Short mmCIF file of C-alpha atoms and ligand atoms in Angstrom, two decimals:
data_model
loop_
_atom_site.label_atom_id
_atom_site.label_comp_id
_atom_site.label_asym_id
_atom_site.label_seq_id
_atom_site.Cartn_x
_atom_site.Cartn_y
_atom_site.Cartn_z
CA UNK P 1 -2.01 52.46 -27.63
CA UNK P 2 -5.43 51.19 -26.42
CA UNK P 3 -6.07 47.75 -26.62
CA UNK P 4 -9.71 46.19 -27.04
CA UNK P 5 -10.83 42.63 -26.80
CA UNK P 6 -13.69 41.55 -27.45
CA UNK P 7 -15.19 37.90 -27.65
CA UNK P 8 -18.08 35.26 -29.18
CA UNK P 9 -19.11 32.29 -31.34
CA UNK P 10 -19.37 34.24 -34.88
CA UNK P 11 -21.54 31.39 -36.21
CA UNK P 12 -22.69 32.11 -39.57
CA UNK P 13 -20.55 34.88 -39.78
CA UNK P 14 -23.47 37.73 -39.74
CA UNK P 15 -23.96 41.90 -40.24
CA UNK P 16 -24.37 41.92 -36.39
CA UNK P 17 -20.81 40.35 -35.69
CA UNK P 18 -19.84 43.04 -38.75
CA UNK P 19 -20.99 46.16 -36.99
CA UNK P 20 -20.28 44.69 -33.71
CA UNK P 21 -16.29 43.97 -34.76
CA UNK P 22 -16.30 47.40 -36.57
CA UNK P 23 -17.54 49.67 -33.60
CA UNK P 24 -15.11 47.48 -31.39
CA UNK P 25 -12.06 48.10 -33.20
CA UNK P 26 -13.25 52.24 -32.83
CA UNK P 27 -13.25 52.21 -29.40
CA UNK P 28 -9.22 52.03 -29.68
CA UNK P 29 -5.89 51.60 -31.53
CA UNK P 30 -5.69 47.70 -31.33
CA UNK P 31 -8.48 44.71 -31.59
CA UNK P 32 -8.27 40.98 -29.76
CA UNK P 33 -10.99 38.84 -30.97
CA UNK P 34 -11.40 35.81 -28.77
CA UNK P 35 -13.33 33.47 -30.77
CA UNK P 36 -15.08 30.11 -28.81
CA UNK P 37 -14.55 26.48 -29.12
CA UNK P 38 -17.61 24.43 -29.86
CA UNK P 39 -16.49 22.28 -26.44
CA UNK P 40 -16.63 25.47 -24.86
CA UNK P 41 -20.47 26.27 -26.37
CA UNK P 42 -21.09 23.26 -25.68
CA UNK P 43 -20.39 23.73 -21.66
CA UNK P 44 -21.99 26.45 -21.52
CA UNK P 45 -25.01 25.27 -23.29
CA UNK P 46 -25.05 26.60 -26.70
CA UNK P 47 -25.54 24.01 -28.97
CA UNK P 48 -25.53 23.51 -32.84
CA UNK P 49 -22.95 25.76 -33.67
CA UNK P 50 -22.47 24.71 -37.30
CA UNK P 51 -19.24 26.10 -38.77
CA UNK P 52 -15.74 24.64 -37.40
CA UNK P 53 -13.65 27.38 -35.31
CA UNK P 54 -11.19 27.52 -38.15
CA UNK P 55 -14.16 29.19 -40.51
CA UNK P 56 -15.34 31.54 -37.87
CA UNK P 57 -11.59 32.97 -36.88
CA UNK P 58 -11.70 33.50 -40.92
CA UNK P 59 -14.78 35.09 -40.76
CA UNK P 60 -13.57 37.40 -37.95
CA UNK P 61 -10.36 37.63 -39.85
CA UNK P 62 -12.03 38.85 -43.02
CA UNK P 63 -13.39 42.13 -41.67
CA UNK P 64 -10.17 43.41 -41.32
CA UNK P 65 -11.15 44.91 -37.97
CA UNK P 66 -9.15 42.45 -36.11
CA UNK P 67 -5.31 42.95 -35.33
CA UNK P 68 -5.44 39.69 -33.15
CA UNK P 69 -7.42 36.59 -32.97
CA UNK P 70 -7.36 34.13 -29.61
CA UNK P 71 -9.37 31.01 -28.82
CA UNK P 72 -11.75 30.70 -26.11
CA UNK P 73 -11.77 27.96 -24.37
CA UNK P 74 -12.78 28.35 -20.35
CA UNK P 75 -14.89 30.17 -18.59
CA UNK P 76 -12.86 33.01 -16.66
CA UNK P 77 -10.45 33.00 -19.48
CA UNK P 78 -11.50 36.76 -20.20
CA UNK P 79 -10.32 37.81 -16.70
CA UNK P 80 -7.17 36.20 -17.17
CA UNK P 81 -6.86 37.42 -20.91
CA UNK P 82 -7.57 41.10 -19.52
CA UNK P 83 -4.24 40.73 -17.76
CA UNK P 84 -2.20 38.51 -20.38
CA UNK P 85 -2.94 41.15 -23.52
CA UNK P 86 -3.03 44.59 -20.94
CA UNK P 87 -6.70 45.38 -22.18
CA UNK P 88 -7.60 48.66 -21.94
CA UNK P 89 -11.31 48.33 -22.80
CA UNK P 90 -13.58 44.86 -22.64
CA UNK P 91 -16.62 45.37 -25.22
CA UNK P 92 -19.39 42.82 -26.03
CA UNK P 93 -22.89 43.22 -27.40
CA UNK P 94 -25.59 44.95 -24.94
CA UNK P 95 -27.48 41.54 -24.98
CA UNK P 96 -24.62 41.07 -22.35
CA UNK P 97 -25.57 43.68 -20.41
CA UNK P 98 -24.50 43.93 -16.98
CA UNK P 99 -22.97 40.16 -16.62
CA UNK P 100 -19.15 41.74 -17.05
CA UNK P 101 -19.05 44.35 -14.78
CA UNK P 102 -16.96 41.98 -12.51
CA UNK P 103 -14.19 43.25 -15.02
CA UNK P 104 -14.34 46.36 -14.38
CA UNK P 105 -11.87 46.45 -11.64
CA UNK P 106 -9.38 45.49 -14.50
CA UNK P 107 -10.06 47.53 -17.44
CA UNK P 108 -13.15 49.88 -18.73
CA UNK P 109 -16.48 47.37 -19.96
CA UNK P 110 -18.54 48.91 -23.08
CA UNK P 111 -21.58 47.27 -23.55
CA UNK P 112 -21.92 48.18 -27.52
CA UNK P 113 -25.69 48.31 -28.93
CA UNK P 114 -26.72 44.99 -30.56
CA UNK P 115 -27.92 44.88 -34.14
CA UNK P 116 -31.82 44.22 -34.32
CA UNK P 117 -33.30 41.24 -35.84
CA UNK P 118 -30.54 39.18 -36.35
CA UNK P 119 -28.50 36.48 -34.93
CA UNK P 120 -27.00 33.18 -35.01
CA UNK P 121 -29.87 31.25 -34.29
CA UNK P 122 -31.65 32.83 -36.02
CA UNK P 123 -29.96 31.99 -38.84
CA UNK P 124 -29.07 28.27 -37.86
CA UNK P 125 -32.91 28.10 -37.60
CA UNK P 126 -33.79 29.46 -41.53
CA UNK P 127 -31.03 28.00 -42.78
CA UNK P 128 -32.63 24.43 -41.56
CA UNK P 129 -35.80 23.24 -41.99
CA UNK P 130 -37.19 22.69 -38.09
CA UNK P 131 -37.01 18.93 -37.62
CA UNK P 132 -40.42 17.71 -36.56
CA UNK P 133 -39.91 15.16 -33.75
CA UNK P 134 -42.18 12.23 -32.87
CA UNK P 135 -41.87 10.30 -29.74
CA UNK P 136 -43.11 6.51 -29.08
CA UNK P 137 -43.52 5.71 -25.54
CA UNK P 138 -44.78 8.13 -22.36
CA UNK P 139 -42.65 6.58 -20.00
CA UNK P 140 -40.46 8.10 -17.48
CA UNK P 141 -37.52 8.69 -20.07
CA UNK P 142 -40.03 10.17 -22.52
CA UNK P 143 -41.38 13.11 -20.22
CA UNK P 144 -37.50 14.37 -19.60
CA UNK P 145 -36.93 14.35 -23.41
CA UNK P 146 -38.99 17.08 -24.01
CA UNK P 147 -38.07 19.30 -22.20
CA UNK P 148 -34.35 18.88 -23.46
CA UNK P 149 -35.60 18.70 -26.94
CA UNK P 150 -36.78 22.19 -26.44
CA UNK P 151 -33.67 24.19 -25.75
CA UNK P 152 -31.79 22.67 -28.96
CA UNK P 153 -32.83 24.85 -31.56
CA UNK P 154 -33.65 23.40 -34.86
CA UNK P 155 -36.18 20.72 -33.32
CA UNK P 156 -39.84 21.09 -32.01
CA UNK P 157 -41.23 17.90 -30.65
CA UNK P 158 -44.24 17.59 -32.50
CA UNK P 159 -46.60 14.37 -31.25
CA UNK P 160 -46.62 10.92 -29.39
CA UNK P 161 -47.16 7.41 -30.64
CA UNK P 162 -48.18 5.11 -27.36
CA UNK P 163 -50.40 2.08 -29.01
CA UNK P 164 -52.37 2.61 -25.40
CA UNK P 165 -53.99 5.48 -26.96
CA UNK P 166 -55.22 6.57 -22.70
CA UNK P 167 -51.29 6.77 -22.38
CA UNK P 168 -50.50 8.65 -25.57
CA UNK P 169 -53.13 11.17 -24.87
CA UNK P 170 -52.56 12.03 -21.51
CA UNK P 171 -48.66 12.26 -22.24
CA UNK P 172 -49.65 14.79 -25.39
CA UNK P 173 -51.73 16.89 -22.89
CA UNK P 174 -49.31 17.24 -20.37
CA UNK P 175 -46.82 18.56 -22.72
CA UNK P 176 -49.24 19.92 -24.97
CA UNK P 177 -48.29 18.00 -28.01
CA UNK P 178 -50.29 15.86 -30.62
CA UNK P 179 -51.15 12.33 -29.92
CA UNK P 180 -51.99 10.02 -32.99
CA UNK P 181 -54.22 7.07 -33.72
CA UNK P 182 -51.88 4.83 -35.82
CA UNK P 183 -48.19 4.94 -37.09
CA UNK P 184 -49.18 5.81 -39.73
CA UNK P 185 -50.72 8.81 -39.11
CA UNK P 186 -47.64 9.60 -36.74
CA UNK P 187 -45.32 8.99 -39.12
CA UNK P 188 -47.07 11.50 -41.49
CA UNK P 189 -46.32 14.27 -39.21
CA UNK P 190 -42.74 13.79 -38.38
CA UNK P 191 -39.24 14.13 -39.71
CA UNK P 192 -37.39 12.29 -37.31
CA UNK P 193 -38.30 9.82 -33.99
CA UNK P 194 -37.00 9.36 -30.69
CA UNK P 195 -38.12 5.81 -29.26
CA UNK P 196 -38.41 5.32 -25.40
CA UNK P 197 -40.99 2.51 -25.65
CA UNK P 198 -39.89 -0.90 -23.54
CA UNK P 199 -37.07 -2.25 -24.90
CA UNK P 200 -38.20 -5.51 -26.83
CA UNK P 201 -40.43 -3.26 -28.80
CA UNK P 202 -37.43 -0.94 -30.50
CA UNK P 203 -36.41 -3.27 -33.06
CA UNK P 204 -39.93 -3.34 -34.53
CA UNK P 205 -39.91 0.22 -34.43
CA UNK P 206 -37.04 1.30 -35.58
CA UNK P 207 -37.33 -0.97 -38.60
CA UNK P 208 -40.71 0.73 -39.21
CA UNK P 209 -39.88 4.15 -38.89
CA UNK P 210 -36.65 3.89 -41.17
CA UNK P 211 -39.37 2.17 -43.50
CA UNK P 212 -41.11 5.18 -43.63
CA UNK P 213 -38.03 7.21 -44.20
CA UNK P 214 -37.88 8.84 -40.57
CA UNK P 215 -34.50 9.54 -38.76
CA UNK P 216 -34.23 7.46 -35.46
CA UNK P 217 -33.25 8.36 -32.20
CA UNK P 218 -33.12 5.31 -30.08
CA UNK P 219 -33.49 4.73 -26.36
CA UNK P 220 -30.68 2.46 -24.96
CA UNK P 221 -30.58 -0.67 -24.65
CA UNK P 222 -31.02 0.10 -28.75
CA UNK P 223 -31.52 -3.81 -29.02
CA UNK P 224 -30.88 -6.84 -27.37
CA UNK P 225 -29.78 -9.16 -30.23
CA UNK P 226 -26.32 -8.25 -32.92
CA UNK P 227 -27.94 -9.49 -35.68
CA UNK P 228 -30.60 -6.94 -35.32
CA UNK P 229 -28.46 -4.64 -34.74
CA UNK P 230 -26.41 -5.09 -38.12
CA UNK P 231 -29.28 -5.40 -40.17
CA UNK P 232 -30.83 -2.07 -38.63
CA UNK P 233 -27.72 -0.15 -39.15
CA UNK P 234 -27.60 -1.55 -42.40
CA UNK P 235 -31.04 -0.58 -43.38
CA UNK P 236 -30.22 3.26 -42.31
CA UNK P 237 -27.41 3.20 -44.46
CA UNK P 238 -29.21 2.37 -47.49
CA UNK P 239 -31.65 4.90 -47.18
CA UNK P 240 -29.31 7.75 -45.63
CA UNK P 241 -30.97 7.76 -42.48
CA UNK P 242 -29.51 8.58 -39.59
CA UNK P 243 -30.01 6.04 -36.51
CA UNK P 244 -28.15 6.02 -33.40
CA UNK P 245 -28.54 5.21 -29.49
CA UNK P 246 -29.53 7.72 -26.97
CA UNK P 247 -26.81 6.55 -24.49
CA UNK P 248 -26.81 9.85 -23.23
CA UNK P 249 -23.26 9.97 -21.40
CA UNK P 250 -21.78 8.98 -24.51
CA UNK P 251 -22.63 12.66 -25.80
CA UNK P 252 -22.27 14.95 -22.69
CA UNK P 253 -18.95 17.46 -22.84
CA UNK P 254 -17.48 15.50 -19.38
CA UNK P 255 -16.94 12.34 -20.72
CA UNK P 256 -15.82 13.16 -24.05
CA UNK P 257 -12.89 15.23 -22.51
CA UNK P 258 -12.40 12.19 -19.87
CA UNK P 259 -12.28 9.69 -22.74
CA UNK P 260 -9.60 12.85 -24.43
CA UNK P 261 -7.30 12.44 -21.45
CA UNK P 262 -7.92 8.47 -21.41
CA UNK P 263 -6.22 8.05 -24.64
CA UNK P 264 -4.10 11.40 -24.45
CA UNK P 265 -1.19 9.65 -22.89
CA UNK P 266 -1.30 11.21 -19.18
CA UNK P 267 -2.06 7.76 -17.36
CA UNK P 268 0.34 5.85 -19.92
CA UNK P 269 -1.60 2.63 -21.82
CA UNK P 270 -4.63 1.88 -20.35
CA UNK P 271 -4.59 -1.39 -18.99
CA UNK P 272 -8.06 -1.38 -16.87
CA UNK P 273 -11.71 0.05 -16.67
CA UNK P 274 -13.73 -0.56 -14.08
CA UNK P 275 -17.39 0.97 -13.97
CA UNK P 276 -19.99 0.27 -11.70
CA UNK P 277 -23.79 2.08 -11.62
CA UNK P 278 -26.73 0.93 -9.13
CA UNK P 279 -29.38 2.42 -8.49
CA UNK P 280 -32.02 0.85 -5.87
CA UNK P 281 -35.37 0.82 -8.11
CA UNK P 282 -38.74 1.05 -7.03
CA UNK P 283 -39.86 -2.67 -7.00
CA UNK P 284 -43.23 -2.30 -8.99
CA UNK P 285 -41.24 -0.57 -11.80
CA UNK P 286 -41.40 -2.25 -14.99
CA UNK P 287 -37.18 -2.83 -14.56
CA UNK P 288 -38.23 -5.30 -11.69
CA UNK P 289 -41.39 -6.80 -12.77
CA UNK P 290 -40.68 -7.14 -16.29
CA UNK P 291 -39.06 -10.96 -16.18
CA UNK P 292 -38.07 -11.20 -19.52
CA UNK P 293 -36.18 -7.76 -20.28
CA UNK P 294 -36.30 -6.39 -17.45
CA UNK P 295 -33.54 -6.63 -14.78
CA UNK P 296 -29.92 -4.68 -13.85
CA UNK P 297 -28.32 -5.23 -17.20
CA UNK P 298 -30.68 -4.61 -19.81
CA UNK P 299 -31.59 -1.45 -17.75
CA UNK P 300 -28.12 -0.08 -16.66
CA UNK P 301 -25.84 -2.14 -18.96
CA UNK P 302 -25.07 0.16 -21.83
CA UNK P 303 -23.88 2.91 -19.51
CA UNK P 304 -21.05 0.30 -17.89
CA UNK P 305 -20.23 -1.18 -21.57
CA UNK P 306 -19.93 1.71 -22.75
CA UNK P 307 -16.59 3.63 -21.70
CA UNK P 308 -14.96 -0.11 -22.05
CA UNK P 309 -16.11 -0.31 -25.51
CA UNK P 310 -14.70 2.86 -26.28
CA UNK P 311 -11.53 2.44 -24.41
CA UNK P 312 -10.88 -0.59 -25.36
CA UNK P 313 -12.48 -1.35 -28.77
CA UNK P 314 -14.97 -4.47 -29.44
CA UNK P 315 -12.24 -6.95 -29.84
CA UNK P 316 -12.56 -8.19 -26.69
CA UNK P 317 -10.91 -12.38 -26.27
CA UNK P 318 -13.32 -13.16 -23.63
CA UNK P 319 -16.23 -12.19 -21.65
CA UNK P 320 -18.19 -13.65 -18.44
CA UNK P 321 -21.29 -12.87 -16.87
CA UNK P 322 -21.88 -12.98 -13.29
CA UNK P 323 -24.94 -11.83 -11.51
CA UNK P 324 -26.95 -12.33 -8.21
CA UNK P 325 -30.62 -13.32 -9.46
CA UNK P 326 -33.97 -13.22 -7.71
CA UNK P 327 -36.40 -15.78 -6.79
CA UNK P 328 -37.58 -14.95 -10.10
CA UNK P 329 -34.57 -14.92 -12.03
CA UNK P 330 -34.04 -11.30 -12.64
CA UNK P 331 -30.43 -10.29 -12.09
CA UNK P 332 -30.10 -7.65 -8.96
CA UNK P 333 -26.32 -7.42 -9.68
CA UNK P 334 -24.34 -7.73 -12.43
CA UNK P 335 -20.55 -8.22 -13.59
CA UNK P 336 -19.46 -8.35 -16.55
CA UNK P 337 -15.88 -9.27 -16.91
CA UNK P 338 -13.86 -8.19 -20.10
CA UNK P 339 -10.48 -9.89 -21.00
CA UNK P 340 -8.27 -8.06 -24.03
CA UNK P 341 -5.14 -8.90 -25.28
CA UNK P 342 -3.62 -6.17 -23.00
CA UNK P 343 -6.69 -5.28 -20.49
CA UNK P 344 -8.97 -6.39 -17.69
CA UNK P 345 -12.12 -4.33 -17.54
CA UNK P 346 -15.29 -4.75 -15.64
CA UNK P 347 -18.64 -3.34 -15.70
CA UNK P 348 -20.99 -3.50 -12.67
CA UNK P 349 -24.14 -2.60 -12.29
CA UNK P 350 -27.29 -3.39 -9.68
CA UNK P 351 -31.04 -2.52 -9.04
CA UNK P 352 -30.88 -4.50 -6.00
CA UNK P 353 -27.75 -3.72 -4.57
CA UNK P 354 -26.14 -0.58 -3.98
CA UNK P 355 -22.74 0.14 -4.18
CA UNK P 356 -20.08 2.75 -4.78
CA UNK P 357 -20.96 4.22 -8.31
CA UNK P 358 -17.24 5.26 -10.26
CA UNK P 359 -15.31 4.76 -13.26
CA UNK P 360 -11.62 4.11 -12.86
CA UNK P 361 -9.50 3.84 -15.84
CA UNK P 362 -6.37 2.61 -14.53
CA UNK P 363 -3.18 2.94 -16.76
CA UNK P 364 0.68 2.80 -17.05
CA UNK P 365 1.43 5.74 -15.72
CA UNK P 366 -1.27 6.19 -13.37
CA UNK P 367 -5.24 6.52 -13.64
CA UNK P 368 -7.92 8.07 -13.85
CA UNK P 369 -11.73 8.55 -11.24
CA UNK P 370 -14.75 9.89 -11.69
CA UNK P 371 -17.05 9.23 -8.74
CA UNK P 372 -20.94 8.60 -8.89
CA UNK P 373 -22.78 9.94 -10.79
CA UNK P 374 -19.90 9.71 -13.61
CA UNK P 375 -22.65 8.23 -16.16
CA UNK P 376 -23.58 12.61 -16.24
CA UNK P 377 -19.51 13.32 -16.13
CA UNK P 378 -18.81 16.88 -14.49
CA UNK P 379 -15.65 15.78 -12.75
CA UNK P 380 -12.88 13.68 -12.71
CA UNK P 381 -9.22 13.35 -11.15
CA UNK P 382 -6.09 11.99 -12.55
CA UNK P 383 -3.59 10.21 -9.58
CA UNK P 384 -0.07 9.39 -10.62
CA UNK P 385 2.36 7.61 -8.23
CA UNK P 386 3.13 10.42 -6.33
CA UNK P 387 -0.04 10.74 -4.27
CA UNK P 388 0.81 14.35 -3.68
CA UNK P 389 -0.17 14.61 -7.72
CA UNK P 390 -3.62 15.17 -8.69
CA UNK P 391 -4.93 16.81 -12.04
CA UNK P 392 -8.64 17.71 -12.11
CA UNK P 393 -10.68 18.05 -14.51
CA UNK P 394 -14.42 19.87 -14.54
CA UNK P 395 -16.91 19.99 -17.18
CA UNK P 396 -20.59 20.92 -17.22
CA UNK P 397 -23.52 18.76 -17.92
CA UNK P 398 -26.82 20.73 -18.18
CA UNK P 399 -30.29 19.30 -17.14
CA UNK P 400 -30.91 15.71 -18.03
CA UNK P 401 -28.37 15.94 -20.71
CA UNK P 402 -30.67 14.71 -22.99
CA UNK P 403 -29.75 18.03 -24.75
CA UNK P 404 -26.52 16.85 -25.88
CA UNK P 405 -27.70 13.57 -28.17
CA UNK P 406 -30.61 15.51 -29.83
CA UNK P 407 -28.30 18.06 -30.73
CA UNK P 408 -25.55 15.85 -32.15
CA UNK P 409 -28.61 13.84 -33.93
CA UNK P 410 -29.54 16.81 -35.80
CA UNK P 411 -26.47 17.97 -36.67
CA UNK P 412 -26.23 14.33 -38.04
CA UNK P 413 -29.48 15.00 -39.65
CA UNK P 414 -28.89 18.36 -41.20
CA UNK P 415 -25.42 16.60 -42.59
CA UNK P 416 -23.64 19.65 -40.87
CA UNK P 417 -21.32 17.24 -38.48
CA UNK P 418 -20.46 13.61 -38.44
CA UNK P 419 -20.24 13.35 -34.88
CA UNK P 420 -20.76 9.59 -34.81
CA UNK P 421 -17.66 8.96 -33.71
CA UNK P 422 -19.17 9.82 -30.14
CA UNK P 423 -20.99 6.84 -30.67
CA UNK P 424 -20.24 4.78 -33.77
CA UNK P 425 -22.57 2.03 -35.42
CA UNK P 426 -20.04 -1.02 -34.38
CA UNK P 427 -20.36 -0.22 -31.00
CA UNK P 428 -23.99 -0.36 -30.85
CA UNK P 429 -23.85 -3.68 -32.27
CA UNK P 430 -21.33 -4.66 -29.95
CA UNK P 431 -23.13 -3.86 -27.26
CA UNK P 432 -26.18 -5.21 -28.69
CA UNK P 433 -24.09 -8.63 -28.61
CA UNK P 434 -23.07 -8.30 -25.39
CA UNK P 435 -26.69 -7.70 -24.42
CA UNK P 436 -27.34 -10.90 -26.49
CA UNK P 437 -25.02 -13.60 -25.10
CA UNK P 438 -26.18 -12.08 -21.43
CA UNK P 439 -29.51 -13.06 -22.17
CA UNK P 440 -28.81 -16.17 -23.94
CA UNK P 441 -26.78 -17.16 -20.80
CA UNK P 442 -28.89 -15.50 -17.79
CA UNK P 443 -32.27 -14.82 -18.99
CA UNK P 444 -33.65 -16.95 -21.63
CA UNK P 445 -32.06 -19.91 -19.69
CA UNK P 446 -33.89 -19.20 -15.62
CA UNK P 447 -37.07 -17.52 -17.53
CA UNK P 448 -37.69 -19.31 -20.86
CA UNK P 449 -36.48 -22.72 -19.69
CA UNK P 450 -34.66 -22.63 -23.23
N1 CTP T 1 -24.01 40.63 -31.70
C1 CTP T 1 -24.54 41.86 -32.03
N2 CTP T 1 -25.71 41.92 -32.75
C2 CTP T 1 -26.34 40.78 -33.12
C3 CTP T 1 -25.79 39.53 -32.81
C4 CTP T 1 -24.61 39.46 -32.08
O1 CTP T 1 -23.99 42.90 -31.68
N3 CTP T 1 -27.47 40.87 -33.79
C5 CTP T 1 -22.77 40.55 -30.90
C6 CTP T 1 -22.95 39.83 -29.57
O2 CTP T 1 -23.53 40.67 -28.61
C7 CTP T 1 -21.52 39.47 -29.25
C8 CTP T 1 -20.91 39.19 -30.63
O3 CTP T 1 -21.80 39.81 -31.58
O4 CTP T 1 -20.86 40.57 -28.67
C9 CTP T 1 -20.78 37.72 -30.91
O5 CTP T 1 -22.04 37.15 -30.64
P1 CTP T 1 -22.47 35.64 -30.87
O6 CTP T 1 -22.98 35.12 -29.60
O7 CTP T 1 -21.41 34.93 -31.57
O8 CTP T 1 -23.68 35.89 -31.94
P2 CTP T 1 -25.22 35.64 -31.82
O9 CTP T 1 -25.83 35.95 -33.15
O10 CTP T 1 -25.79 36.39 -30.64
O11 CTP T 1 -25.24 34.09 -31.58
P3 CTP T 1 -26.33 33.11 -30.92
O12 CTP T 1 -27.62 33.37 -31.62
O13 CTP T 1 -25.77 31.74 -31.15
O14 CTP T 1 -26.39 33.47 -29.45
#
């Protein structure tokens, strides 16, 4: 008997994964079809798959060209599948060309023609009107987006809002996109908005563009005050707009699977977090000169909150602020300490002071490390008592990683995934209060003599 595997994503099940399945199964007696996960797209950088594995191992199923049907889940799974199953003969489409002759050593590799003119993204493209994206701001956070934007298909970034219209247009030339006189007119020729603008302007904006019926994409810190955040959230609801924060770690593979093993049981109940990012920042940077909302907090904040919040939940009994000011009264280093009913957690972070950057999440049964920079999670370890013990983990995280939020925020958009729970409204607005009291207590107190 000759056994043939073959493997891919069979999004929108398509006449191209048809023929593809049917000339597979001809090339023996006996057809594996490894089918992905979306974690595993995800890692290796195809994003917006739309239909859930169970409908594509249906859609395999259906042909009837498939005896077996396996789930693909790691790179250099095939090699070891090759083995596993006894394959006889590895086929995949010629767009593959090449990139598996490492297995031939193990079994023959057909590379079978690929049908012209149609594919998966293609498809995900038609089937979706392309989201026109606006951005408001040029800053530093603005130029990364776009590249990022571009390799999620479904999206082009379409213009620039900067009220400094010098700013806006220079930004638009460089990435040769449309800069616009007034909201208005920028709100005209988008779907959707991401906002990078400084951060006590995003409330005003936001609020606008949901006004004008515009998705929103929002640079962290989202805002710096809970009410606003409630009534925002609130707003989006009404209208059946999506709005969430761009806290990009929140959304990369790494630290989804890290907050996975977190709560899987391995380390026991988690009883600590501890997570500390500083980065030494170029004094004339508007973090450093900007007295008011500007400072180690606002800036790095919601990356530190943010795997307490989701480890631990909102509920917190009590919280303190410590930090290590300037002359001026900007904070240079920042603790936050977190006390809940069965946890300690703390979240440090400095522009001024430099220190070990890592997330421990200590539990019961042991605990878990990801070292600096863990805010763009590729890799973590798991200790136990026995030092000798170590799991480890590994996960990719592509580019800026932007990637990952504006593809989960048009998913959101196109209504094909609720992936929200990645980030969910009431932790936003948690954070948003946290960002609140630390002002009301730091800030508005050395600045604003209030
Ligand atoms: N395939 C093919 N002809 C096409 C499209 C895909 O023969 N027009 C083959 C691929 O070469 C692969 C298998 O079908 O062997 C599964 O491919 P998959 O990546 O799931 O499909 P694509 O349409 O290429 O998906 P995407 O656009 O997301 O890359």
């Amino acid at each position: 008997m000759t056994k043939v595997i073959t493997y891919g994503t069979f999004d929108l099940f398509h006449e191209g994964h048809y023929r593809l399945l049917q000339r597979a199964k001809k090339l023996g007696d006996y057809l594996i079809v490894g089918v992905t996960t979306e974690e595993y797209d995800r890692t290796r950088g195809k994003l917006n798959v739309i239909d859930s594995l169970m409908t594509r191992m249906e859609n395999v199923k259906k042909t009837g060209f498939a005896d077996e049907i396996i789930i693909e889940e790691s790179t250099g799974q095939k090699f070891h599948d090759i083995q596993k199953y006894k394959v006889d003969i590895f086929t995949v489409g010629s767009d593959w060309t090449g990139q598996f002759d490492y297995l031939k050593d193990y079994c023959k590799v057909v590379y079978l023609e690929r049908t012209k003119n149609i594919s998966s993204t293609m498809l995900r493209t038609q089937n979706k009107r392309i989201q026109r994206i606006g951005i408001i701001g040029t800053g530093r956070i603005a130029g990364r987006f776009i590249p990022e934007a571009k390799l999620v298909s479904g999206v082009s970034t379409q213009g620039v809002y900067n009220p400094h219209m010098e700013s806006a247009v220079r930004f638009a030339k460089r990435w040769e996109i449309d800069a616009y006189r007034s909201l208005e007119e920028f709100y005209t020729a988008v779907d959707a908005v991401y906002i990078a603008s400084p951060h006590e302007t995003h409330y005003g904006y936001i609020k606008s563009a949901l006004e004008h019926g515009k998705h929103v994409l929002c640079e962290k810190p989202m805002v710096l005050d809970m009410k606003q955040a409630e009534e925002l959230f609130e707003y989006a609801k009404e209208r059946e707009l999506v709005l969430i924060e761009g806290i990009k770690t929140a959304y990369c593979p790494g630290f989804s699977s890290l907050l996975g093993v977190a709560c899987s049981g391995l380390i026991g109940s988690i009883r600590n977090v501890e997570a500390c990012f500083t980065k030494l920042e170029n004094p004339n940077f508007r973090e450093l000169t900007d007295l008011q909302y500007g400072g180690s907090f606002t800036e790095l904040g919601s990356h530190v909150m943010l795997p307490i919040i989701k480890l631990f939940g909102k509920e917190y009994e009590e919280i303190t602020f410590h930090s290590i000011n300037d002359e001026r009264g900007l904070d240079l280093f920042t603790r936050v300490v977190f006390k809940y009913p069965n946890g300690l957690a703390t979240a440090t972070c400095g522009l001024g002071v430099k220190s070990e950057g890592r997330l421990l999440v200590a539990g019961t049964k042991g605990y878990i490390v990801a070292e600096a920079p863990w805010w763009k999670t590729t890799y973590y370890e798991v200790h136990y008592e026995d030092p000798g013990k170590v799991d480890k983990f590994s996960d990719r995280f592509l580019g800026e990683g932007l990637r990952y939020e504006v593809s989960d925020f048009l998913s959101m958009i196109n209504g094909s995934s609720k992936n929200e729970f990645k980030l969910t409204r009431g932790e936003s607005i948690a954070m948003a209060g946290i960002m609140e009291k630390f002002l009301k207590e730091n800030r508005y107190h050395e600045n604003m003599g209030a």
